[in-house]
XYZ file of C-alpha atoms in Angstrom:
636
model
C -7.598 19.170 -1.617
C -5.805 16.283 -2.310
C -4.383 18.138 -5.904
C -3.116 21.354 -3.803
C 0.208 22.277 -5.543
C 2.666 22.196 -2.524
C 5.933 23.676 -2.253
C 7.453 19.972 -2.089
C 5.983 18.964 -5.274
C 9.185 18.457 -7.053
C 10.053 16.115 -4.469
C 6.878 14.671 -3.433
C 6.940 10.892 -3.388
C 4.136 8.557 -3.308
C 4.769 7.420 0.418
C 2.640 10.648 2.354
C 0.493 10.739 4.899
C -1.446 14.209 4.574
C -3.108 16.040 7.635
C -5.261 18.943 8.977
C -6.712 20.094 12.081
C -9.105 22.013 12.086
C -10.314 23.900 15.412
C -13.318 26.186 15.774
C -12.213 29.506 14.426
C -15.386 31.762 13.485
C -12.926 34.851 13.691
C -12.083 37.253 10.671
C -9.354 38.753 12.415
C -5.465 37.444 10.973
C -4.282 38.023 14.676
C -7.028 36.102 16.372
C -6.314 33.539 14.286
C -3.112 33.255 14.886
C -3.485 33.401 18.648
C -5.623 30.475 18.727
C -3.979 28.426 16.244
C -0.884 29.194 18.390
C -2.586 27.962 21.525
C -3.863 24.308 20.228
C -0.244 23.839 18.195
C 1.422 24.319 22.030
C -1.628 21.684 23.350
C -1.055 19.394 20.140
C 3.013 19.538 20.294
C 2.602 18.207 24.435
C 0.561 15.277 23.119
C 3.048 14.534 20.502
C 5.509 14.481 22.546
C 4.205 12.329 25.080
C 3.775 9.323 22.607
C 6.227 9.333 20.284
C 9.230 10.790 22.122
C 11.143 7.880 21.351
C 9.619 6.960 18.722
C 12.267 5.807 15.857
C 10.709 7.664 12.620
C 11.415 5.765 9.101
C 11.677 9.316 7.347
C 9.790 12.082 8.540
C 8.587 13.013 12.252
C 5.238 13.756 13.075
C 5.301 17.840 12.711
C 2.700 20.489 12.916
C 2.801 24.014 11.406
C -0.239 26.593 11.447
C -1.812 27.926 8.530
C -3.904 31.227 8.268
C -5.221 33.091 5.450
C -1.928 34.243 4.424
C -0.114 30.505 5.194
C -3.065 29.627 2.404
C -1.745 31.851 0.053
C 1.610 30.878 0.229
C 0.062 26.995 -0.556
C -2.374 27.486 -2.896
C 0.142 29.104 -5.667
C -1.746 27.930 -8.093
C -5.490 29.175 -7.532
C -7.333 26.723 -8.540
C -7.837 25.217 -5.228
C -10.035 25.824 -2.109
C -9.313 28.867 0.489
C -8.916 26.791 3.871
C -9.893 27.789 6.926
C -7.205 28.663 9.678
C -6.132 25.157 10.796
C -2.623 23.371 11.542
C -1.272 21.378 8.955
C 1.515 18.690 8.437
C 2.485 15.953 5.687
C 5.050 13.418 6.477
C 6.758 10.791 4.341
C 6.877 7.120 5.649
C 9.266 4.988 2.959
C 8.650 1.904 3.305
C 7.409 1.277 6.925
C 3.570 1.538 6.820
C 3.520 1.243 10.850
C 4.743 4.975 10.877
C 1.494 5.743 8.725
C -0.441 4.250 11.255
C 1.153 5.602 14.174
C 0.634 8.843 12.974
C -2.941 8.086 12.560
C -3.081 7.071 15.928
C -1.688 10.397 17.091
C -4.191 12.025 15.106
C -6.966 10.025 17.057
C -5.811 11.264 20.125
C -5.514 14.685 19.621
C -9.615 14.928 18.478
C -10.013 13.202 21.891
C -7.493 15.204 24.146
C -8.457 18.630 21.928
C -12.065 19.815 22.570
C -13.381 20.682 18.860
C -10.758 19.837 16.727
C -11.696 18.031 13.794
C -8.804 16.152 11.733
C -8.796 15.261 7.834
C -6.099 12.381 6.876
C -5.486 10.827 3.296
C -2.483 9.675 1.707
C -1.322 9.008 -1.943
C -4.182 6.501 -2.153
C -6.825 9.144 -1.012
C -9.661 8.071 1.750
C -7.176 5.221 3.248
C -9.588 4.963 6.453
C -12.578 4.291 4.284
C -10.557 1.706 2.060
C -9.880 0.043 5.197
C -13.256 -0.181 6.333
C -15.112 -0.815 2.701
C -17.082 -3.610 3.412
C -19.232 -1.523 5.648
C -19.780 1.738 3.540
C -22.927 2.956 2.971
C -23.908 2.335 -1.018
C -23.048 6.010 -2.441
C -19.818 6.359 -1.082
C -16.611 5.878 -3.516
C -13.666 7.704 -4.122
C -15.166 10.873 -5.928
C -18.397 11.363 -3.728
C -16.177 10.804 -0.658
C -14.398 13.499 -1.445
C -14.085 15.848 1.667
C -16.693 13.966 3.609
C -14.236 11.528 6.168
C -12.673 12.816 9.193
C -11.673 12.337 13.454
C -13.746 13.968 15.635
C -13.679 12.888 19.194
C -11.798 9.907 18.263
C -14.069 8.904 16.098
C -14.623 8.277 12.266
C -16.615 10.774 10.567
C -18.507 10.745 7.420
C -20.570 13.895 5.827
C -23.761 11.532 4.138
C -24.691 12.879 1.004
C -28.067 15.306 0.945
C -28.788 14.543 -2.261
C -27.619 13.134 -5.847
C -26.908 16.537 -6.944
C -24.720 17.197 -4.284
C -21.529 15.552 -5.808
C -18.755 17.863 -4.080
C -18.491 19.836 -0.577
C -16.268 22.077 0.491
C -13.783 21.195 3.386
C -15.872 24.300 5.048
C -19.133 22.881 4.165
C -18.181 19.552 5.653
C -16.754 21.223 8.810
C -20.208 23.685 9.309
C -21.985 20.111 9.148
C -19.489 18.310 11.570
C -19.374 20.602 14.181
C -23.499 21.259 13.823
C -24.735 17.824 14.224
C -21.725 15.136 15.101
C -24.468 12.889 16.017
C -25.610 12.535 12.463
C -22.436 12.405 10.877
C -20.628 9.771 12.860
C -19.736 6.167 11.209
C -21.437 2.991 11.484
C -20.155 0.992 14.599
C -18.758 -1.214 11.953
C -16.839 1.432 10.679
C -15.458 2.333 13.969
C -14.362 -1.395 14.716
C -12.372 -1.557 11.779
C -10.843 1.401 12.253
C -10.049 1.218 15.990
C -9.505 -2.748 15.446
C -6.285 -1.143 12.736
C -5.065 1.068 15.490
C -5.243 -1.560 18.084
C -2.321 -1.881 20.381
C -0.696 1.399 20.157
C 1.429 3.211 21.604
C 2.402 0.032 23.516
C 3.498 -1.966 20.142
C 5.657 0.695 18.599
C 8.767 -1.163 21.483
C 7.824 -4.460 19.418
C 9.151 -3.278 16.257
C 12.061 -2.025 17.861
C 15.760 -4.307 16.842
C 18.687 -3.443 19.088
C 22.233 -4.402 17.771
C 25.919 -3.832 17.997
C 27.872 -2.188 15.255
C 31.268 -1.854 15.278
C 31.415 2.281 13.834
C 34.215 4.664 13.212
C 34.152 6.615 17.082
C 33.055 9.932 15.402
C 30.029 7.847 14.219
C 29.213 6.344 17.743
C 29.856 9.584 19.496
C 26.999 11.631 16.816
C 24.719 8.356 17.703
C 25.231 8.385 21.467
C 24.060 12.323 20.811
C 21.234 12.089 18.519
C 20.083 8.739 18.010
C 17.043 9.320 15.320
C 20.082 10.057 12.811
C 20.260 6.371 12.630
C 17.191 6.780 10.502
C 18.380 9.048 7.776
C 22.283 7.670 7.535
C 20.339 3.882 6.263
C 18.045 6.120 3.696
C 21.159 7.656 2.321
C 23.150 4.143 2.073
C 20.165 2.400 0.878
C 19.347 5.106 -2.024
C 23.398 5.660 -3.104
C 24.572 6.380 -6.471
C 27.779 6.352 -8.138
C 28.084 9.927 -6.939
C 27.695 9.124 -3.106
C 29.956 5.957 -3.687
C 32.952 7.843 -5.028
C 32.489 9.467 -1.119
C 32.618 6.035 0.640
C 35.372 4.946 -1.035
C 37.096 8.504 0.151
C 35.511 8.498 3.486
C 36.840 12.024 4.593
C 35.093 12.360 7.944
C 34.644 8.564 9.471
C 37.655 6.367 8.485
C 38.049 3.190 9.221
C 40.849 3.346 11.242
C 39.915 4.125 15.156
C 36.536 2.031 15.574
C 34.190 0.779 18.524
C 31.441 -1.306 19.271
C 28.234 0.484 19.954
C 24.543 -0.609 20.492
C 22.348 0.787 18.262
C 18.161 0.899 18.124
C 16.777 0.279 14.638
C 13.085 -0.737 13.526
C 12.868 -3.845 12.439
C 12.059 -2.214 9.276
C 15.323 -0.475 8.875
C 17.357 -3.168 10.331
C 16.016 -5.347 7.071
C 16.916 -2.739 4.276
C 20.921 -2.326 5.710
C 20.979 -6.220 5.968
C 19.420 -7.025 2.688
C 21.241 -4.021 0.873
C 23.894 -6.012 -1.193
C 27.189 -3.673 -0.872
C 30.747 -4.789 -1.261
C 33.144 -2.130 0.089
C 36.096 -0.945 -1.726
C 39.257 -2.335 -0.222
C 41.532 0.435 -0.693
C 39.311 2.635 1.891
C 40.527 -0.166 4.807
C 37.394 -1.985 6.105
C 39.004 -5.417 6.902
C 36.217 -7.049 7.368
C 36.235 -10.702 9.025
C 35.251 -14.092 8.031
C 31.351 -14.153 7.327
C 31.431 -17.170 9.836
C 32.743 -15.121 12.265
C 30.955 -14.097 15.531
C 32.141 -10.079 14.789
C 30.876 -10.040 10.962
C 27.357 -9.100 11.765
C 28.737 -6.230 13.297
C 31.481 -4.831 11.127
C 29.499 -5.623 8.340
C 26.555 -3.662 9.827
C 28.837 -1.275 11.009
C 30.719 -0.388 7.308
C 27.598 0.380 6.102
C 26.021 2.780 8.795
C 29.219 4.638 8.950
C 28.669 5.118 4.683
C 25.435 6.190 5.415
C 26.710 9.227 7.568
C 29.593 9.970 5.105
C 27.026 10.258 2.394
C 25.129 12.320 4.196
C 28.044 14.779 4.896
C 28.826 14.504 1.131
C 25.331 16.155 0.479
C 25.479 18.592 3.193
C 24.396 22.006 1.723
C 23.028 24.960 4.649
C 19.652 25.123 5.043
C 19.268 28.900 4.765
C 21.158 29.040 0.974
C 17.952 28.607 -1.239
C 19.184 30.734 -3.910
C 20.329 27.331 -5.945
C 17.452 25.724 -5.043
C 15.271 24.542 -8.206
C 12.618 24.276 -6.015
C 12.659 27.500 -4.265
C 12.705 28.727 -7.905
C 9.863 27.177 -8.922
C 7.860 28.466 -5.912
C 9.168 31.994 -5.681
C 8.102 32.206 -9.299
C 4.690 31.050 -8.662
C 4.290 32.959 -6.112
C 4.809 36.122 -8.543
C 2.360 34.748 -10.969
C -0.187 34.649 -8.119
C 0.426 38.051 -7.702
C 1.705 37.665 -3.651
C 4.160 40.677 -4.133
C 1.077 43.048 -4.781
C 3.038 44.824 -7.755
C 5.994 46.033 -5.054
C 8.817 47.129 -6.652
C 11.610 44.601 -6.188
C 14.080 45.059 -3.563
C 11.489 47.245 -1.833
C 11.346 46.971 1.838
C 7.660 45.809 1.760
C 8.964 43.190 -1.100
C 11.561 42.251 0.808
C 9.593 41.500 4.041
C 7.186 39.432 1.867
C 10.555 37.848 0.018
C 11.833 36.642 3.626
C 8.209 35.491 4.816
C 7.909 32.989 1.668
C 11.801 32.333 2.813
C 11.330 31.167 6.200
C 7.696 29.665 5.161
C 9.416 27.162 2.674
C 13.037 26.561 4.765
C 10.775 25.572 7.672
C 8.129 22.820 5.408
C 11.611 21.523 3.613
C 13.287 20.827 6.947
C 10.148 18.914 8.116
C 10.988 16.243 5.825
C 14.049 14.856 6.125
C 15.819 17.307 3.537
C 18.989 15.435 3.098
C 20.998 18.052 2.511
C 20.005 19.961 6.001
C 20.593 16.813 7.629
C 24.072 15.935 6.180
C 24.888 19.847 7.475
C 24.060 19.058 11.023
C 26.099 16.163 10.626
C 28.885 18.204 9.616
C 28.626 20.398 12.074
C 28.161 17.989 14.741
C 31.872 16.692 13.147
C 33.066 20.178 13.990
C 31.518 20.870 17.540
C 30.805 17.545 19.261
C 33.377 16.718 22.292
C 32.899 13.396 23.277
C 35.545 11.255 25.240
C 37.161 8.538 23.052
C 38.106 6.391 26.314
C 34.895 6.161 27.794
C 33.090 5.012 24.474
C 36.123 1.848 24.535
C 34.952 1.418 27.741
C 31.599 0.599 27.216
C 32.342 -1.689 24.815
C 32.220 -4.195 27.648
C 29.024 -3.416 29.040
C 27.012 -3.811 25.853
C 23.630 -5.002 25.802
C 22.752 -8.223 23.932
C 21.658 -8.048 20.588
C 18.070 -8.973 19.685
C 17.484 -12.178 17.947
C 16.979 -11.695 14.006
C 15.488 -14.765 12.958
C 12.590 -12.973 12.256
C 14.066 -11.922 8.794
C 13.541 -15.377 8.038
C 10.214 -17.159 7.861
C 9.528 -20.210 5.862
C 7.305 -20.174 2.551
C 4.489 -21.814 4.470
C 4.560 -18.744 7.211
C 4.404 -16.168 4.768
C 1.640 -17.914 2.617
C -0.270 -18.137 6.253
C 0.596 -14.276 6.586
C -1.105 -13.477 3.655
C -3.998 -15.434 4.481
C -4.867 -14.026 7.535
C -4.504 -10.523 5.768
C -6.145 -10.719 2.628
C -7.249 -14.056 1.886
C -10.442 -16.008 2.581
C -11.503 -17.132 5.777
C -13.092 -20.165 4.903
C -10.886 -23.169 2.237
C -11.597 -26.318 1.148
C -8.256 -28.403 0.720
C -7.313 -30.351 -2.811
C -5.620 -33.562 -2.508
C -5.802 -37.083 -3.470
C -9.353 -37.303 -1.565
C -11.091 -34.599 -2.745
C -14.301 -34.691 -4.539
C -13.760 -33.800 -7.595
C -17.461 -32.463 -7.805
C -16.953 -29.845 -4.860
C -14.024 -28.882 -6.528
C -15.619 -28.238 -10.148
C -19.174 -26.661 -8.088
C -16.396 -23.699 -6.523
C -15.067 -23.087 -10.432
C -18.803 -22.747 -11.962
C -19.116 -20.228 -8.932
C -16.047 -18.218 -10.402
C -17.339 -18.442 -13.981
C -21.078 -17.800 -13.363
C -20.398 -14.611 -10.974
C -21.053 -11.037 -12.953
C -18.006 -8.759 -12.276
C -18.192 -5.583 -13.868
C -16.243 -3.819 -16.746
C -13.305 -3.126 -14.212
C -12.482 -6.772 -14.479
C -12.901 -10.124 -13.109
C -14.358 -10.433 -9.496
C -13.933 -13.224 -7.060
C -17.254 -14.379 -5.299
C -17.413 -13.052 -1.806
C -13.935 -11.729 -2.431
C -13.561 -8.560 -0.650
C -12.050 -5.333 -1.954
C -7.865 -5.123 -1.497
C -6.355 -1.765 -0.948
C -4.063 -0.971 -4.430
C -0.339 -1.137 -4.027
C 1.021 2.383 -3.382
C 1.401 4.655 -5.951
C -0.517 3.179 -8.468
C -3.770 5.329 -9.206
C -6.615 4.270 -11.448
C -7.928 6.596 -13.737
C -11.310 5.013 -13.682
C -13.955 5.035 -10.849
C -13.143 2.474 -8.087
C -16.311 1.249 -5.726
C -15.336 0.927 -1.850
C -18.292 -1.104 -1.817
C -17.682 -4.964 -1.245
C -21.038 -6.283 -3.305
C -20.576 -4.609 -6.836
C -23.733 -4.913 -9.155
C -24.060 -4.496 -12.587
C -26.852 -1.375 -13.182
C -29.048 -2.683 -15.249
C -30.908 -0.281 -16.694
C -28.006 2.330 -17.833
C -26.551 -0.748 -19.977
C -26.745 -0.677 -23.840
C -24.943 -3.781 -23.743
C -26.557 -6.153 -27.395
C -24.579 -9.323 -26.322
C -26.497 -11.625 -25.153
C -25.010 -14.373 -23.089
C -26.349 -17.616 -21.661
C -24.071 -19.316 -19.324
C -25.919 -22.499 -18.982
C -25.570 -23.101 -22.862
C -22.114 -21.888 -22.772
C -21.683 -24.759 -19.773
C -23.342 -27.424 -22.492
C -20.949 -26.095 -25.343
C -18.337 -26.714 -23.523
C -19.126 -30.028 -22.310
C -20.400 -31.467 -25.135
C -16.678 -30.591 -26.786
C -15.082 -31.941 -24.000
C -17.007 -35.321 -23.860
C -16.311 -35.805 -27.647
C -15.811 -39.584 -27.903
C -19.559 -40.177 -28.859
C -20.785 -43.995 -29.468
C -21.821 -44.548 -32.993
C -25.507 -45.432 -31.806
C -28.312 -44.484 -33.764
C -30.473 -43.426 -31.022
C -27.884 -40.547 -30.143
C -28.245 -38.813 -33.630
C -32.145 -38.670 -32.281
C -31.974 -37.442 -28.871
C -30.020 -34.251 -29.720
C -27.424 -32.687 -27.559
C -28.055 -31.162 -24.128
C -29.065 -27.728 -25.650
C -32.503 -29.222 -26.440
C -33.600 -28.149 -23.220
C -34.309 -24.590 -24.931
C -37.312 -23.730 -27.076
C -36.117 -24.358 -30.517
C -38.230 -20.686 -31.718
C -35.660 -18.600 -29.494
C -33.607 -16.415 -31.767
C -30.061 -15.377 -30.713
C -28.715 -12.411 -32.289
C -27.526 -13.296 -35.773
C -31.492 -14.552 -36.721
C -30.450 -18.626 -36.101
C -32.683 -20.724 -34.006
C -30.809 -22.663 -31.764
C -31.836 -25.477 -33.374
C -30.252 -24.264 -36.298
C -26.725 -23.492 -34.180
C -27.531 -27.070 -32.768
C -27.542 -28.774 -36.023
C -24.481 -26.368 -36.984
C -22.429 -27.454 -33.903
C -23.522 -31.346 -34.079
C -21.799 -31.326 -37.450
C -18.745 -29.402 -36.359
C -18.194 -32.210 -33.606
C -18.905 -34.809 -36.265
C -15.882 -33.375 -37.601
C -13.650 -32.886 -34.770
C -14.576 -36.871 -33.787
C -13.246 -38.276 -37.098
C -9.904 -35.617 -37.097
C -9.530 -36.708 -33.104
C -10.321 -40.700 -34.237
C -6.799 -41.126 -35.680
C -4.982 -40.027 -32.495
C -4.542 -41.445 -28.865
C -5.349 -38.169 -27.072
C -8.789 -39.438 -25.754
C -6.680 -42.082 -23.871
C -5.591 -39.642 -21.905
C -8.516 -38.634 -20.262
C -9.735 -39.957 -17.171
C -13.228 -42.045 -17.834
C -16.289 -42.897 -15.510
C -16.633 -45.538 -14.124
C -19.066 -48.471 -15.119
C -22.472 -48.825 -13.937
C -22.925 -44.716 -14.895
C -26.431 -45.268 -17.166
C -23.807 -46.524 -20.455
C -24.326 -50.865 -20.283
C -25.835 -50.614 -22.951
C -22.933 -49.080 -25.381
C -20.521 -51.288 -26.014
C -16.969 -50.392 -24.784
C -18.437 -46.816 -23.937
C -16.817 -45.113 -20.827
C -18.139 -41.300 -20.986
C -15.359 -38.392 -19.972
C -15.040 -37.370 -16.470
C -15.188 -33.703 -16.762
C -14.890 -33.064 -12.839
C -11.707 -35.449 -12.477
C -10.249 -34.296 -15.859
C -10.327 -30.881 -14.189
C -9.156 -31.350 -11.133
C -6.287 -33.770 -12.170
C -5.308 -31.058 -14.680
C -5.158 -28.087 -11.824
C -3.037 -30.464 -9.765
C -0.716 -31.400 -12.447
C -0.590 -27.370 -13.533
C -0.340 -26.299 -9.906
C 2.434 -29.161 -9.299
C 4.418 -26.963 -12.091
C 4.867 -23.922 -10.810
C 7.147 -25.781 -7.919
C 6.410 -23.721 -5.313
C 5.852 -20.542 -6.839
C 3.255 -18.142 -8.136
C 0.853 -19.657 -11.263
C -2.366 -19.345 -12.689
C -3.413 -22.556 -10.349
C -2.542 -20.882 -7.216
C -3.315 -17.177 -8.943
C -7.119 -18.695 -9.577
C -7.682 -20.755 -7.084
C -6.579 -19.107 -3.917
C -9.037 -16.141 -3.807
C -11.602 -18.587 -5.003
C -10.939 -20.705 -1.233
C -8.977 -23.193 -2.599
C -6.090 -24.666 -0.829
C -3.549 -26.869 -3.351
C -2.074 -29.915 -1.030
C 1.417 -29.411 -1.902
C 2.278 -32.631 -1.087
C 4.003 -34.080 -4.408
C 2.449 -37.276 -4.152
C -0.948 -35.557 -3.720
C -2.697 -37.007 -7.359
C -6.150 -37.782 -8.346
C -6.618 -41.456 -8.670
């Protein structure tokens, strides 16, 4: 479902939240359909309403439209995907603020609880986002491609269709609904599951006010009149400033409809989220067009400044202003009316018919209605216009409540401190348990947590962190291969062909052994062999050689290596053992300190990156390793 070819899909972004609700429909009958459809839309649309009436979206709103056999027709254009059953649908883009994602989810929660029977399905462009959520408590068969169809809300709760058997790799959405609605009992998550997922959604609707900013702009008066009106146009004025090109620029410079010249001060709700994009978004205005703005250490330059660009964002938005009902230049609408006709939806009518041309305005209004869901710039800068044309509003009164503004929210929350954010971070993705690295660590706990890294088996998807628990991928970005939900990957055994054969532990004493390379010229060394002599000499590796033959083969290499390294100073700069460590007996012999070496060598490396990311920090951070960044911190 998650590959159906929408009518958006020239303009489908990666930012989505998909959804369906599905009621009990065991009717044939078009009409019936519709009639019921019809009467849990008008139930869902009151419980909408009564949570996110205010709401401030980032993009798009929270909208529902019903879907029959025909609506399926009209979506599936291509054929190669599943029939539906009736049920409402919706998609909505976010941008970039994931709390309207969330909220949305939330919505979706409440309906399955306030709706008797309705069962909701929810994914976005990174698929099963509840499950990812909740991965380290999946069941062991469940991944992206056998979770396929099998998640959903049902009485506010997470659902997931278990898998019969190993044959049974895909299930229909109808399949999946016959077994929801059959046996709940069996299909409903672990508690775990539910934790997680309620734990996410935590809080609403009460902290959708915290991510509310309120703050004054000082606006052209035709722009604080259309705000005073319609508020949530706030929202798609900053998309259009933040996302200009040198086309929409040419129509700030011009500005035709909001000139600079008669201004006020207005208050103006943002989300935090928005309020970050117009401050951060660098823009220097052309000074022909007559923004005098003021000093930047003046107490008005938050507000003109803020104010300059807002009142952009609306004359872009004008700029782009095309009516919703002319399709007829629309590449999309092309696209879809044409695969429409190769699905054969006109039933071989002769074109310009009557019955064509009731089927012609039905795909019409079907695909002007889904466009203006979303935020469809154009529609929007044409109610703006309009607005420009119609809207009476009293130019005197909005002066005069200049003086009874509220007070603007504090923004020092757009600035936090690189030891806040790292803490941020933590508490969302990292471990929950560290050991700190400074000048009194040990360097043997430190070297004990990097043999843990290198001896753990990760799998051919790449290197895995020990107890390290699965991140959700950035948005967007899909992997071709198969991804596990599960937290505790392990290699299968028996399905590898895999003829490289690895020991770690004589890895470990390769390793050393070059490392420690300053070796006494004793005769009883030559005799006692290096560490490897712990394994049966009759043990062949791959190539045929006994390891007393790759023994002999490596003592001589290091032979070597000691009479090149001889001539310079570089063992001097490694950190030695102390005395009293089993050597009295070697003259002016003081072994390598391999733990020290290593830790000093992190800290030095780590020290480097001053501040920002490295390979230390990269490494050691998922590994529960906290760096002292205190620049005296140094192994002694």
């Amino acid at each position: 479902m998650a590959g159906v070819n929408n009518i958006l899909e020239s303009v489908r972004e990666d930012d989505f939240v998909e959804y369906y609700l599905f009621p009990v429909i065991n009717s044939e009958d078009i009409k019936e359909q519709e009639t019921i459809l019809s009467c849990v839309l008008s139930k869902a649309n009151k419980i909408i309403d009564n949570y996110s009436k205010n709401y401030l979206w980032h993009k798009d709103e929270f909208k529902l439209v019903p879907r029959t056999s025909i609506s399926n027709l009209l979506t599936h254009i291509d054929g190669k995907n599943e029939k539906l059953p009736p049920h409402l649908y919706g998609v909505s883009h976010f941008g970039d603020n994931i709390e309207d994602e969330w909220f949305m989810v939330f919505i979706l929660q409440q309906l399955t609880k306030e709706i008797n029977g309705l069962a909701v399905k929810v994914y976005d462009s990174d698929g099963e986002f509840i499950l990812i959520e909740a991965a380290d408590f999946l069941p062991d068969w469940a991944d992206p491609e056998t979770c396929e169809n099998r998640v959903y809300l049902y009485e506010s709760n997470v659902h997931i269709i278990p898998m019969d058997s190993e044959e049974e790799k895909e299930l229909t959405v109808s399949s999946a609904l016959s077994k929801l609605f059959k046996n709940p009992t069996e299909t409903k998550a672990s508690q775990d599951i539910q934790n997680t997922f309620n734990n996410k959604l935590k809080g609403y609707p009460e902290k959708t006010k915290d991510n509310i900013h309120r703050s004054t702009i000082y606006v052209p008066i035709g722009v604080a009149a259309i705000l005073k009106l319609k508020p949530t146009l706030i929202a798609p004025a900053i998309q259009a400033f933040c996302n200009r090109d040198s086309v929409d620029l040419r129509a700030c410079r011009a500005m035709k409809y909001f000139p600079p010249e008669n201004r006020v001060n207005t208050s103006v709700n943002f989300t935090k989220c928005m309020y970050a994009m117009l401050t951060h978004s660098k823009f220097v205005p052309d000074r022909r067009t007559g923004w005098n703005l003021p000093h930047s250490s003046s107490p008005q330059f938050k507000a003109h400044n803020l104010g300059l660009r807002v009142a952009s964002g609306f004359e872009i938005l004008i700029s782009q202003a095309k009516p919703s009902a002319e399709i007829e230049s629309d590449k999309g609408w092309a696209n879809y009316l044409q695969s429409l006709k190769n699905k054969g939806y006109f039933q071989d009518l002769m074109e310009n018919s009557r019955d064509y041309n009731n089927l012609l305005n039905k795909a019409k209004e079907y695909y002007i209605n889904h466009r203006d869901s979303m935020q469809y710039m154009p529609a929007v800068g044409q109610q703006i216009l309009e607005l420009t044309k119609t809207l009476d509003y009293n130019a005197d009164e909005l002066k005069k409540a200049e003086s009874d503004l509220p007070k603007d929210d504090d923004d020092s929350w757009l600035d936090i401190s690189p030891e806040e954010l790292d803490q941020m971070l933590q508490e969302k993705y990292g471990q929950k348990k560290f050991i700190n690295v400074n000048n009194n660590t040990d360097p043997g706990m430190f070297t004990d947590k990097v043999k843990n890294f290198i001896n753990h088996v990760s799998e051919v998807e790449g290197a895995e962190f020990p107890n390290h628990s699965p991140q959700r991928p950035p948005r967007g970005v899909k992997s071709k291969n198969k991804v596990s939900f599960s937290k505790d990957t392990k290699a299968d055994e028996n399905k590898s062909n895999n003829k490289v054969n690895f020991d770690p532990n004589s890895f470990s004493c390769a390793v050393q052994n070059i490392l420690n390379f300053v070796i006494p010229e004793d005769d009883s060394w030559d005799q006692s062999g290096s560490d490897m002599s712990e394994y049966e000499d009759d043990i062949e590796v791959n190539n045929g050689e006994s390891y007393a033959e790759v023994n002999a083969k490596m003592k001589k290499y290091m032979d070597e290596m000691d009479r090149e390294l001889a001539k310079t100073t570089i063992g001097e700069s490694f950190e030695k053992k102390t005395n009293g460590d089993g050597f009295d007996d070697i003259e002016n012999f003081r072994p390598v300190d391999i733990d020290v070496n290593a830790l000093k060598n992190i800290l030095e490396s780590y020290k480097s990156q001053l501040g920002e990311a490295g390979p230390s920090s990269n490494m050691l951070g998922p590994m529960g390793v906290h760096l002292d960044t205190n620049e005296n911190a140094k192994v002694e």
